[in-house]
Short mmCIF file of C-alpha atoms in Angstrom, two decimals:
data_model
loop_
_atom_site.label_atom_id
_atom_site.label_comp_id
_atom_site.label_asym_id
_atom_site.label_seq_id
_atom_site.Cartn_x
_atom_site.Cartn_y
_atom_site.Cartn_z
CA UNK A 1 -36.11 9.81 6.28
CA UNK A 2 -33.48 9.88 9.26
CA UNK A 3 -30.65 9.01 6.91
CA UNK A 4 -31.05 12.33 5.31
CA UNK A 5 -28.44 15.24 5.95
CA UNK A 6 -30.29 17.57 7.70
CA UNK A 7 -29.25 20.44 5.42
CA UNK A 8 -31.60 18.09 2.62
CA UNK A 9 -34.35 17.33 4.60
CA UNK A 10 -34.79 21.07 5.45
CA UNK A 11 -34.50 22.32 1.67
CA UNK A 12 -36.99 19.11 1.23
CA UNK A 13 -39.60 20.89 3.53
CA UNK A 14 -38.94 24.74 2.11
CA UNK A 15 -41.12 23.47 -0.93
CA UNK A 16 -44.31 21.84 0.65
CA UNK A 17 -47.39 24.10 1.32
CA UNK A 18 -46.64 25.61 5.15
CA UNK A 19 -49.29 23.33 6.78
CA UNK A 20 -47.49 20.55 5.32
CA UNK A 21 -44.29 21.26 7.03
CA UNK A 22 -45.81 21.92 10.25
CA UNK A 23 -47.81 18.45 10.14
CA UNK A 24 -44.30 17.05 9.58
CA UNK A 25 -42.88 18.31 13.09
CA UNK A 26 -45.20 15.19 14.00
CA UNK A 27 -43.25 12.91 12.62
CA UNK A 28 -40.33 12.34 14.91
CA UNK A 29 -37.96 14.30 17.15
CA UNK A 30 -35.16 14.68 14.21
CA UNK A 31 -37.65 15.11 11.07
CA UNK A 32 -39.93 17.61 13.61
CA UNK A 33 -36.70 19.15 14.49
CA UNK A 34 -35.88 19.97 9.74
CA UNK A 35 -40.02 20.68 9.58
CA UNK A 36 -39.70 23.56 11.93
CA UNK A 37 -36.63 24.65 10.94
CA UNK A 38 -38.20 25.42 7.01
CA UNK A 39 -41.58 26.16 8.62
CA UNK A 40 -40.26 29.26 10.30
CA UNK A 41 -37.68 30.34 8.51
CA UNK A 42 -39.90 32.89 7.27
CA UNK A 43 -42.65 35.08 8.64
CA UNK A 44 -44.56 38.03 7.60
CA UNK A 45 -45.82 41.04 9.61
CA UNK A 46 -48.76 42.07 7.90
CA UNK A 47 -52.55 41.78 9.50
CA UNK A 48 -54.11 41.04 12.76
CA UNK A 49 -54.30 37.26 11.75
CA UNK A 50 -50.27 37.56 11.01
CA UNK A 51 -49.22 39.94 13.57
CA UNK A 52 -50.56 38.19 16.42
CA UNK A 53 -49.18 34.53 14.75
CA UNK A 54 -45.65 36.61 14.89
CA UNK A 55 -45.79 37.97 18.29
CA UNK A 56 -46.68 34.39 19.35
CA UNK A 57 -43.34 32.84 18.08
CA UNK A 58 -40.89 35.85 18.91
CA UNK A 59 -42.51 34.53 22.97
CA UNK A 60 -41.10 31.28 22.14
CA UNK A 61 -37.20 30.57 23.26
CA UNK A 62 -37.76 27.28 21.06
CA UNK A 63 -39.27 28.72 17.49
CA UNK A 64 -37.70 32.48 17.47
CA UNK A 65 -33.95 31.22 17.00
CA UNK A 66 -35.91 29.34 13.40
CA UNK A 67 -36.62 32.69 11.90
CA UNK A 68 -33.98 33.52 9.58
CA UNK A 69 -36.24 35.96 7.15
CA UNK A 70 -39.07 38.54 8.09
CA UNK A 71 -41.46 40.45 5.59
CA UNK A 72 -43.12 43.24 6.76
CA UNK A 73 -45.41 44.44 4.72
CA UNK A 74 -47.98 47.49 4.97
CA UNK A 75 -51.21 46.60 4.12
CA UNK A 76 -54.35 49.10 4.63
CA UNK A 77 -54.74 48.08 8.30
CA UNK A 78 -51.08 48.60 9.08
CA UNK A 79 -52.17 51.37 11.16
CA UNK A 80 -53.51 49.28 13.73
CA UNK A 81 -52.34 49.12 17.08
CA UNK A 82 -51.48 45.21 16.48
CA UNK A 83 -48.69 46.13 14.15
CA UNK A 84 -46.54 48.15 15.64
CA UNK A 85 -46.67 46.13 18.57
CA UNK A 86 -45.55 43.13 16.38
CA UNK A 87 -42.81 45.62 14.88
CA UNK A 88 -41.98 45.69 18.50
CA UNK A 89 -41.45 42.26 18.67
CA UNK A 90 -38.66 42.18 16.18
CA UNK A 91 -36.21 42.48 19.32
CA UNK A 92 -36.75 39.08 20.11
CA UNK A 93 -35.54 37.67 16.24
CA UNK A 94 -31.86 37.73 17.03
CA UNK A 95 -31.09 35.36 14.14
CA UNK A 96 -32.39 37.41 10.89
CA UNK A 97 -30.04 37.56 8.12
CA UNK A 98 -32.99 38.95 5.36
CA UNK A 99 -35.67 41.27 5.76
CA UNK A 100 -38.14 42.52 3.58
CA UNK A 101 -39.79 45.79 3.75
CA UNK A 102 -43.25 46.30 1.65
CA UNK A 103 -44.85 49.45 1.61
CA UNK A 104 -47.74 49.77 -0.87
CA UNK A 105 -48.06 52.27 -3.37
CA UNK A 106 -48.35 55.84 -1.87
CA UNK A 107 -51.56 57.25 -2.13
CA UNK A 108 -51.92 60.67 -3.85
CA UNK A 109 -54.14 63.33 -5.17
CA UNK A 110 -53.87 65.90 -8.19
CA UNK A 111 -52.25 68.96 -8.41
CA UNK A 112 -52.64 71.37 -10.74
CA UNK A 113 -49.54 72.81 -12.26
CA UNK A 114 -48.89 76.13 -14.11
CA UNK A 115 -49.15 74.46 -17.40
CA UNK A 116 -53.23 73.22 -16.56
CA UNK A 117 -51.94 69.32 -16.09
CA UNK A 118 -52.20 67.41 -13.43
CA UNK A 119 -49.72 65.67 -11.24
CA UNK A 120 -49.70 64.10 -7.96
CA UNK A 121 -48.68 65.11 -4.53
CA UNK A 122 -48.47 62.18 -1.75
CA UNK A 123 -51.04 62.73 1.10
CA UNK A 124 -50.28 63.95 4.27
CA UNK A 125 -49.16 61.48 6.92
CA UNK A 126 -47.71 58.62 4.54
CA UNK A 127 -44.43 60.30 4.95
CA UNK A 128 -44.67 59.62 8.69
CA UNK A 129 -46.06 56.13 8.43
CA UNK A 130 -43.43 54.86 6.27
CA UNK A 131 -40.32 56.72 8.64
CA UNK A 132 -41.87 54.86 11.60
CA UNK A 133 -41.30 51.63 10.02
CA UNK A 134 -38.11 52.11 8.78
CA UNK A 135 -36.66 53.80 12.11
CA UNK A 136 -38.32 51.08 14.04
CA UNK A 137 -36.24 48.28 11.83
CA UNK A 138 -32.97 50.37 11.70
CA UNK A 139 -33.34 50.75 15.34
CA UNK A 140 -33.61 47.43 16.17
CA UNK A 141 -30.66 46.15 13.52
CA UNK A 142 -28.63 48.60 15.33
CA UNK A 143 -29.38 46.97 19.02
CA UNK A 144 -30.67 49.84 21.16
CA UNK A 145 -34.36 49.26 21.00
CA UNK A 146 -36.21 50.29 23.96
CA UNK A 147 -40.20 50.41 25.15
CA UNK A 148 -40.13 53.71 25.93
CA UNK A 149 -38.47 54.91 22.32
CA UNK A 150 -40.65 53.27 20.35
CA UNK A 151 -43.69 54.57 22.89
CA UNK A 152 -42.36 58.22 21.96
CA UNK A 153 -42.37 57.80 18.87
CA UNK A 154 -45.25 56.61 17.67
CA UNK A 155 -46.81 59.39 20.17
CA UNK A 156 -44.82 62.37 18.78
CA UNK A 157 -46.07 60.74 14.90
CA UNK A 158 -49.58 59.84 16.41
CA UNK A 159 -49.58 56.58 14.25
CA UNK A 160 -51.00 53.53 16.20
CA UNK A 161 -51.08 55.31 19.37
CA UNK A 162 -53.34 54.20 22.46
CA UNK A 163 -53.35 54.58 26.00
CA UNK A 164 -51.95 51.25 27.04
CA UNK A 165 -49.00 51.57 24.21
CA UNK A 166 -45.90 51.70 26.88
CA UNK A 167 -47.37 48.87 28.83
CA UNK A 168 -48.28 46.73 26.01
CA UNK A 169 -44.39 46.99 24.67
CA UNK A 170 -42.67 46.90 28.03
CA UNK A 171 -44.22 43.04 28.54
CA UNK A 172 -41.34 42.08 25.73
CA UNK A 173 -39.25 39.78 27.65
CA UNK A 174 -35.96 41.42 27.04
CA UNK A 175 -34.26 40.10 30.15
CA UNK A 176 -34.25 37.01 27.73
CA UNK A 177 -32.24 37.86 25.18
CA UNK A 178 -28.89 40.49 24.60
CA UNK A 179 -29.10 43.52 22.23
CA UNK A 180 -26.94 43.68 19.73
CA UNK A 181 -26.40 45.04 16.40
CA UNK A 182 -28.06 42.22 13.67
CA UNK A 183 -25.62 41.64 11.29
CA UNK A 184 -28.00 41.81 8.39
CA UNK A 185 -26.97 39.97 5.14
CA UNK A 186 -29.75 41.11 2.95
CA UNK A 187 -32.49 44.16 2.82
CA UNK A 188 -35.42 44.31 0.54
CA UNK A 189 -37.41 47.33 0.43
CA UNK A 190 -41.32 47.14 -1.86
CA UNK A 191 -42.05 50.63 -2.99
CA UNK A 192 -39.75 52.89 -0.87
CA UNK A 193 -40.71 57.10 -1.66
CA UNK A 194 -38.41 58.35 -3.75
CA UNK A 195 -37.68 61.06 -0.56
CA UNK A 196 -35.06 61.40 1.31
CA UNK A 197 -36.25 61.81 4.86
CA UNK A 198 -33.47 63.22 6.81
CA UNK A 199 -34.80 61.88 9.67
CA UNK A 200 -34.00 58.64 8.76
CA UNK A 201 -30.88 58.80 7.22
CA UNK A 202 -29.28 61.23 9.69
CA UNK A 203 -30.36 59.04 12.56
CA UNK A 204 -26.55 57.56 14.21
CA UNK A 205 -29.06 53.81 13.74
CA UNK A 206 -29.14 54.08 10.05
CA UNK A 207 -25.28 54.97 9.82
CA UNK A 208 -24.69 52.28 11.96
CA UNK A 209 -26.32 49.42 9.88
CA UNK A 210 -25.62 50.81 6.58
CA UNK A 211 -21.61 50.89 7.78
CA UNK A 212 -21.75 47.73 9.53
CA UNK A 213 -20.24 46.16 6.70
CA UNK A 214 -22.51 43.21 6.56
CA UNK A 215 -24.70 43.83 4.13
CA UNK A 216 -24.06 41.91 0.88
CA UNK A 217 -27.57 42.05 -0.84
CA UNK A 218 -29.72 45.57 -1.64
CA UNK A 219 -32.37 45.39 -3.23
CA UNK A 220 -34.69 48.53 -3.92
CA UNK A 221 -38.13 49.37 -6.31
CA UNK A 222 -38.72 53.17 -5.58
CA UNK A 223 -41.99 54.88 -5.84
CA UNK A 224 -41.37 57.75 -8.60
CA UNK A 225 -42.83 61.53 -7.49
CA UNK A 226 -43.92 62.71 -10.79
CA UNK A 227 -43.86 66.04 -10.04
CA UNK A 228 -39.44 65.29 -10.09
CA UNK A 229 -40.11 63.92 -13.70
CA UNK A 230 -41.00 67.39 -15.30
CA UNK A 231 -38.50 70.46 -14.73
CA UNK A 232 -41.39 72.67 -12.69
CA UNK A 233 -39.99 72.80 -9.43
CA UNK A 234 -36.77 74.38 -8.07
CA UNK A 235 -33.93 71.97 -6.64
CA UNK A 236 -33.75 74.19 -4.13
CA UNK A 237 -36.91 73.08 -2.59
CA UNK A 238 -35.73 69.51 -2.62
CA UNK A 239 -32.21 69.38 -2.11
CA UNK A 240 -32.68 67.27 1.26
CA UNK A 241 -35.33 65.00 -0.22
CA UNK A 242 -33.56 64.19 -3.51
CA UNK A 243 -33.65 60.43 -3.42
CA UNK A 244 -31.59 59.66 -6.79
CA UNK A 245 -28.94 62.61 -5.98
CA UNK A 246 -28.28 61.56 -2.01
CA UNK A 247 -28.20 58.30 -2.70
CA UNK A 248 -24.39 58.34 -3.00
CA UNK A 249 -24.41 60.02 0.90
CA UNK A 250 -27.12 57.69 2.42
CA UNK A 251 -27.69 54.24 1.39
CA UNK A 252 -24.39 54.03 -0.94
CA UNK A 253 -22.12 54.99 1.76
CA UNK A 254 -18.41 53.70 1.43
CA UNK A 255 -18.45 50.82 3.85
CA UNK A 256 -21.62 49.35 2.35
CA UNK A 257 -20.64 50.12 -1.59
CA UNK A 258 -17.54 48.44 -0.72
CA UNK A 259 -19.22 45.41 0.41
CA UNK A 260 -22.42 45.15 -1.56
CA UNK A 261 -22.26 41.66 -3.97
CA UNK A 262 -26.06 42.40 -5.25
CA UNK A 263 -27.43 45.16 -6.43
CA UNK A 264 -31.05 45.45 -7.87
CA UNK A 265 -32.09 49.59 -8.43
CA UNK A 266 -35.30 49.93 -10.34
CA UNK A 267 -38.10 52.45 -10.21
CA UNK A 268 -41.43 53.00 -11.52
CA UNK A 269 -40.34 55.44 -13.86
CA UNK A 270 -37.46 56.34 -15.87
CA UNK A 271 -34.35 58.04 -14.24
CA UNK A 272 -31.09 58.32 -14.54
CA UNK A 273 -30.87 61.49 -16.74
CA UNK A 274 -34.10 62.89 -14.71
CA UNK A 275 -34.04 62.39 -12.30
CA UNK A 276 -29.88 62.21 -12.06
CA UNK A 277 -28.36 59.75 -10.21
CA UNK A 278 -24.85 59.77 -10.59
CA UNK A 279 -23.02 56.63 -9.96
CA UNK A 280 -19.86 57.91 -10.08
CA UNK A 281 -20.26 59.65 -6.67
CA UNK A 282 -20.50 56.84 -4.91
CA UNK A 283 -17.52 55.66 -3.02
CA UNK A 284 -15.38 57.89 -5.40
CA UNK A 285 -11.50 57.11 -5.96
CA UNK A 286 -8.68 56.09 -8.72
CA UNK A 287 -7.86 52.69 -6.69
CA UNK A 288 -9.40 49.49 -6.89
CA UNK A 289 -11.23 50.06 -3.79
CA UNK A 290 -13.62 53.02 -5.48
CA UNK A 291 -16.92 52.06 -6.44
CA UNK A 292 -18.45 48.80 -6.06
CA UNK A 293 -15.43 46.56 -6.21
CA UNK A 294 -17.29 43.71 -4.71
CA UNK A 295 -20.10 43.60 -6.95
CA UNK A 296 -21.31 40.10 -8.97
CA UNK A 297 -24.81 41.16 -9.85
CA UNK A 298 -26.57 44.14 -10.76
CA UNK A 299 -29.84 44.43 -12.10
CA UNK A 300 -31.13 48.11 -13.18
CA UNK A 301 -34.88 48.56 -14.25
CA UNK A 302 -35.70 51.91 -16.22
CA UNK A 303 -32.61 53.37 -15.95
CA UNK A 304 -31.92 55.58 -18.78
CA UNK A 305 -28.66 55.85 -20.75
CA UNK A 306 -27.85 59.02 -21.78
CA UNK A 307 -23.55 59.76 -21.58
CA UNK A 308 -20.48 57.43 -22.06
CA UNK A 309 -19.47 57.67 -18.57
CA UNK A 310 -22.39 55.35 -17.48
CA UNK A 311 -21.29 52.78 -20.15
CA UNK A 312 -17.43 53.06 -18.80
CA UNK A 313 -18.63 52.81 -14.93
CA UNK A 314 -20.50 49.25 -15.44
CA UNK A 315 -17.50 47.97 -17.16
CA UNK A 316 -15.29 48.93 -13.90
CA UNK A 317 -17.94 47.48 -11.33
CA UNK A 318 -16.52 44.50 -9.52
CA UNK A 319 -12.60 45.02 -9.47
CA UNK A 320 -12.11 43.42 -6.52
CA UNK A 321 -14.87 40.66 -6.23
CA UNK A 322 -12.22 37.92 -6.74
CA UNK A 323 -13.90 37.14 -10.28
CA UNK A 324 -12.41 39.35 -12.83
CA UNK A 325 -15.37 41.75 -13.02
CA UNK A 326 -19.24 41.48 -12.78
CA UNK A 327 -20.47 38.63 -13.48
CA UNK A 328 -24.42 39.13 -13.63
CA UNK A 329 -25.79 42.17 -15.60
CA UNK A 330 -29.88 42.47 -15.94
CA UNK A 331 -31.49 45.68 -17.73
CA UNK A 332 -34.95 45.35 -17.47
CA UNK A 333 -36.35 48.38 -19.51
CA UNK A 334 -33.36 50.63 -19.65
CA UNK A 335 -33.23 52.50 -22.52
CA UNK A 336 -30.66 55.06 -24.57
CA UNK A 337 -32.08 58.53 -24.84
CA UNK A 338 -31.40 60.14 -27.96
CA UNK A 339 -33.07 63.27 -27.80
CA UNK A 340 -34.06 65.90 -25.04
CA UNK A 341 -36.41 68.98 -26.11
CA UNK A 342 -36.39 71.24 -22.96
CA UNK A 343 -37.53 74.48 -22.32
CA UNK A 344 -34.25 76.10 -21.48
CA UNK A 345 -30.60 75.35 -21.71
CA UNK A 346 -29.11 72.11 -20.04
CA UNK A 347 -26.25 72.36 -17.63
CA UNK A 348 -22.11 72.87 -18.93
CA UNK A 349 -19.32 71.96 -17.38
CA UNK A 350 -17.89 70.13 -14.66
CA UNK A 351 -19.00 69.81 -11.12
CA UNK A 352 -16.35 69.29 -7.89
CA UNK A 353 -17.07 66.84 -5.17
CA UNK A 354 -15.43 65.60 -2.18
CA UNK A 355 -14.91 62.69 -1.30
CA UNK A 356 -15.25 61.63 2.46
CA UNK A 357 -11.47 61.22 2.78
CA UNK A 358 -11.15 64.75 1.61
CA UNK A 359 -9.91 64.20 -1.57
CA UNK A 360 -11.72 66.56 -4.59
CA UNK A 361 -12.49 65.02 -8.15
CA UNK A 362 -13.60 67.13 -11.00
CA UNK A 363 -16.51 65.44 -12.74
CA UNK A 364 -18.06 66.75 -15.86
CA UNK A 365 -21.89 67.83 -15.40
CA UNK A 366 -22.56 68.36 -19.73
CA UNK A 367 -26.11 67.73 -21.08
CA UNK A 368 -28.33 67.54 -17.52
CA UNK A 369 -31.24 69.16 -16.76
CA UNK A 370 -31.40 72.58 -14.70
CA UNK A 371 -34.35 72.55 -12.51
CA UNK A 372 -35.80 75.93 -12.80
CA UNK A 373 -39.52 77.58 -11.22
CA UNK A 374 -42.57 77.52 -13.34
CA UNK A 375 -43.10 80.81 -14.88
CA UNK A 376 -46.55 82.09 -15.39
CA UNK A 377 -47.54 82.49 -18.36
CA UNK A 378 -45.36 79.86 -19.47
CA UNK A 379 -42.30 80.13 -21.60
CA UNK A 380 -42.97 78.37 -25.11
CA UNK A 381 -39.01 78.10 -26.07
CA UNK A 382 -38.17 74.94 -26.55
CA UNK A 383 -34.26 73.95 -26.42
CA UNK A 384 -33.62 70.95 -28.36
CA UNK A 385 -30.71 68.54 -27.64
CA UNK A 386 -29.31 65.44 -29.39
CA UNK A 387 -27.60 62.86 -27.38
CA UNK A 388 -24.99 60.06 -29.89
CA UNK A 389 -24.54 56.93 -27.53
CA UNK A 390 -25.93 53.99 -29.19
CA UNK A 391 -26.58 50.64 -28.65
CA UNK A 392 -23.93 49.15 -30.55
CA UNK A 393 -21.08 51.35 -29.24
CA UNK A 394 -22.14 50.03 -25.82
CA UNK A 395 -22.26 46.34 -26.10
CA UNK A 396 -18.95 46.48 -28.08
CA UNK A 397 -17.52 48.52 -25.54
CA UNK A 398 -18.68 45.63 -22.81
CA UNK A 399 -18.02 42.75 -25.53
CA UNK A 400 -14.57 43.94 -25.20
CA UNK A 401 -13.79 45.05 -21.69
CA UNK A 402 -15.55 42.53 -19.09
CA UNK A 403 -14.42 39.35 -19.76
CA UNK A 404 -15.70 37.78 -16.53
CA UNK A 405 -19.61 38.89 -17.41
CA UNK A 406 -21.48 34.89 -17.33
CA UNK A 407 -25.09 36.15 -17.70
CA UNK A 408 -26.03 39.03 -19.81
CA UNK A 409 -30.31 40.14 -19.95
CA UNK A 410 -32.11 42.94 -21.31
CA UNK A 411 -35.44 43.11 -22.54
CA UNK A 412 -38.62 43.39 -20.09
CA UNK A 413 -39.65 42.20 -16.99
CA UNK A 414 -42.64 41.20 -14.27
CA UNK A 415 -43.86 44.69 -13.95
CA UNK A 416 -47.30 43.26 -13.63
CA UNK A 417 -46.16 41.11 -10.52
CA UNK A 418 -47.25 37.91 -12.20
CA UNK A 419 -46.03 34.98 -9.99
CA UNK A 420 -44.35 31.66 -12.24
CA UNK A 421 -44.38 28.18 -11.54
CA UNK A 422 -42.37 25.43 -12.17
CA UNK A 423 -39.39 27.37 -11.20
CA UNK A 424 -35.62 25.70 -10.83
CA UNK A 425 -34.10 25.53 -7.53
CA UNK A 426 -32.71 28.84 -7.68
CA UNK A 427 -35.54 30.65 -8.21
CA UNK A 428 -38.96 28.91 -6.22
CA UNK A 429 -38.34 30.23 -3.15
CA UNK A 430 -38.44 33.71 -4.30
CA UNK A 431 -41.39 33.29 -6.32
CA UNK A 432 -43.66 30.86 -4.83
CA UNK A 433 -42.70 29.99 -0.84
CA UNK A 434 -45.28 30.52 1.19
CA UNK A 435 -45.19 33.81 2.98
CA UNK A 436 -42.30 35.51 0.42
CA UNK A 437 -42.63 38.73 -1.02
CA UNK A 438 -43.79 38.47 -3.86
CA UNK A 439 -44.12 40.02 -7.25
CA UNK A 440 -41.95 42.83 -8.75
CA UNK A 441 -39.39 42.87 -11.49
CA UNK A 442 -36.54 44.04 -8.96
CA UNK A 443 -36.47 40.73 -7.28
CA UNK A 444 -37.49 38.45 -10.36
CA UNK A 445 -34.85 39.69 -13.01
CA UNK A 446 -32.79 36.63 -12.99
CA UNK A 447 -35.45 33.96 -12.99
CA UNK A 448 -36.02 31.76 -16.57
CA UNK A 449 -37.42 33.92 -19.04
CA UNK A 450 -41.42 33.73 -20.22
CA UNK A 451 -41.47 30.93 -23.45
CA UNK A 452 -43.79 32.57 -25.20
CA UNK A 453 -44.82 28.92 -27.10
CA UNK A 454 -46.79 28.46 -23.87
CA UNK A 455 -50.11 30.13 -23.03
CA UNK A 456 -49.75 32.70 -20.35
CA UNK A 457 -52.27 30.28 -17.84
CA UNK A 458 -49.78 27.42 -17.73
CA UNK A 459 -47.70 26.05 -14.99
CA UNK A 460 -45.05 26.77 -17.39
CA UNK A 461 -45.29 30.53 -16.67
CA UNK A 462 -41.80 32.02 -15.54
CA UNK A 463 -41.47 35.66 -14.30
CA UNK A 464 -37.90 36.65 -15.76
CA UNK A 465 -36.78 39.29 -18.24
CA UNK A 466 -38.96 39.06 -21.78
CA UNK A 467 -36.59 39.30 -24.70
CA UNK A 468 -38.89 39.61 -27.39
CA UNK A 469 -37.22 42.04 -30.43
CA UNK A 470 -39.28 45.16 -29.21
CA UNK A 471 -38.37 45.11 -25.81
CA UNK A 472 -34.41 45.47 -27.04
CA UNK A 473 -32.31 47.55 -27.79
CA UNK A 474 -34.37 50.38 -27.04
CA UNK A 475 -34.41 54.65 -27.31
CA UNK A 476 -36.39 57.05 -25.42
CA UNK A 477 -36.65 60.76 -25.86
CA UNK A 478 -37.72 63.41 -23.35
CA UNK A 479 -39.98 66.34 -24.31
CA UNK A 480 -40.92 68.58 -21.69
CA UNK A 481 -44.53 69.47 -24.27
CA UNK A 482 -45.92 66.73 -22.45
CA UNK A 483 -45.70 67.73 -19.04
CA UNK A 484 -46.90 64.28 -17.10
CA UNK A 485 -45.26 62.25 -19.30
CA UNK A 486 -42.75 63.86 -20.59
CA UNK A 487 -40.46 60.21 -21.51
CA UNK A 488 -41.64 59.09 -25.28
CA UNK A 489 -40.79 55.65 -26.14
CA UNK A 490 -39.32 56.19 -29.73
CA UNK A 491 -36.30 55.96 -31.27
CA UNK A 492 -34.99 58.71 -33.98
CA UNK A 493 -36.49 57.05 -37.22
CA UNK A 494 -38.75 59.79 -37.65
CA UNK A 495 -35.88 62.30 -37.13
CA UNK A 496 -33.51 60.55 -39.72
CA UNK A 497 -36.31 60.32 -42.21
CA UNK A 498 -36.94 63.72 -42.21
CA UNK A 499 -33.14 64.66 -42.82
CA UNK A 500 -33.09 61.92 -45.81
CA UNK A 501 -31.21 59.29 -43.55
CA UNK A 502 -33.10 56.40 -43.91
CA UNK A 503 -30.52 53.84 -44.92
CA UNK A 504 -28.05 55.34 -41.97
CA UNK A 505 -31.05 54.72 -39.77
CA UNK A 506 -31.38 51.00 -40.82
CA UNK A 507 -27.38 50.17 -40.84
CA UNK A 508 -27.54 51.61 -36.93
CA UNK A 509 -30.55 49.27 -36.19
CA UNK A 510 -28.47 46.48 -37.60
CA UNK A 511 -25.34 47.01 -35.94
CA UNK A 512 -26.96 46.90 -33.04
CA UNK A 513 -28.72 43.53 -33.32
CA UNK A 514 -25.07 42.49 -34.74
CA UNK A 515 -23.85 43.52 -31.41
CA UNK A 516 -26.11 41.94 -29.02
CA UNK A 517 -25.75 39.11 -30.69
CA UNK A 518 -21.69 38.90 -30.23
CA UNK A 519 -21.82 39.74 -26.51
CA UNK A 520 -24.85 36.67 -26.30
CA UNK A 521 -22.12 34.76 -27.82
CA UNK A 522 -19.05 35.55 -26.09
CA UNK A 523 -21.33 35.30 -22.33
CA UNK A 524 -22.81 31.70 -23.79
CA UNK A 525 -19.01 30.58 -24.76
CA UNK A 526 -17.99 31.84 -20.98
CA UNK A 527 -20.26 29.70 -19.92
CA UNK A 528 -18.91 26.39 -21.25
CA UNK A 529 -15.32 27.17 -20.36
CA UNK A 530 -14.27 25.25 -18.16
CA UNK A 531 -12.26 27.69 -16.23
CA UNK A 532 -15.28 30.57 -16.07
CA UNK A 533 -16.23 31.33 -12.28
CA UNK A 534 -19.18 30.36 -10.83
#
């Protein structure tokens, strides 16, 4: 084994069970060093047994440099003091290049609306717990964590606090390290709350990390607040916490957007139209450095297409990535909206957006929701709107305007959090490696698609996008008649039949299928071309 290069040995050991990799450290010094690099490359902060292990590794001068990736998982016992103590020991890990943060589905309680329906509001204390974890992580990444700071934070939030908190933090051997900013390359957040907590995004540590130009890969799964999917609230009450509306000025600041190469943005409910996400306001400009100029991979989950600008925006991505444009595009349960039935007029005209450099941009704001207070007794007047965008328009444009696209997948992903096996080298670690961040369509989008000819309980099961006929080329409608679940997964078949337009409906479906087939054929041809990039 000593004849094998260290990189190959380490790669081999990453496929072994964790205990086997630990046992291999006893073979000899050379093999042991390689086995240790694999065994301690990725560690997790979860329950007490994991947190005590993390603390022991952090205090070992020989083991902590081996740690390259940490997963922080907020489990039911995450309010335990030892969880916060393990978080404090993050400061000792100076070689990290990837952090995964996993929050549980937010606890919620029912709330009656003026329409007599139940919606859900998160329980008190949940936002503080999320803020605490993210604040500690960004303080560490910024390079200015201190025992006194975390002690005061926990005391003020009344989280994980005991009388000996400060003494426990002061026992961390800070003298053994030099605190400098961590140049993180990848950040994954599982179940980030759909609120824009001003305490976090306005902090100097958050801004320093986001503007550091080091993050190349960002993957986020957003929890959807059911209140925001209806039109029963007024935006003036929530302007500071609208997650999607403020993404361009928080997580997608120009420094981040200009250097990001992989972006996976998913939500548990439909987004893009309501709640609105206007990607045109991300790093705006008219030159090659605007938008996401370095982006190579884009994965969107439950993103709703409604306007032509969205199609143009995707076609323009990666203008300066060295590959001539976007290389991989994944659309997971991303339908086109053909109809909206709302209880008031939609927006009209343009909006003016001021870029960080002071330039003003005028952007069309036609046919977007206008949020308003609910009235009692409720209004029953409804305003129907139709949208003209269709899949054959979209796919034909991408086929002609995205010559560098080497992978295109549309379908339905691993939302049920099943994990696969027998995957290729590119995917095995992200899905089945011990201590990995299991589950989630926003992570598994580029895994091989499930094979419909194999039973679901076989080892051949994969977790990528399913591409059955009923899972592609989808359309959706929005109706205020269904206050709790306003999104209706259907196309305009019934509407077209009522107008006597059955032939036109079938013809359009045929055009959609042809456009998808043509795009997929072009993508396959590019893969076989010797001049195609990698």
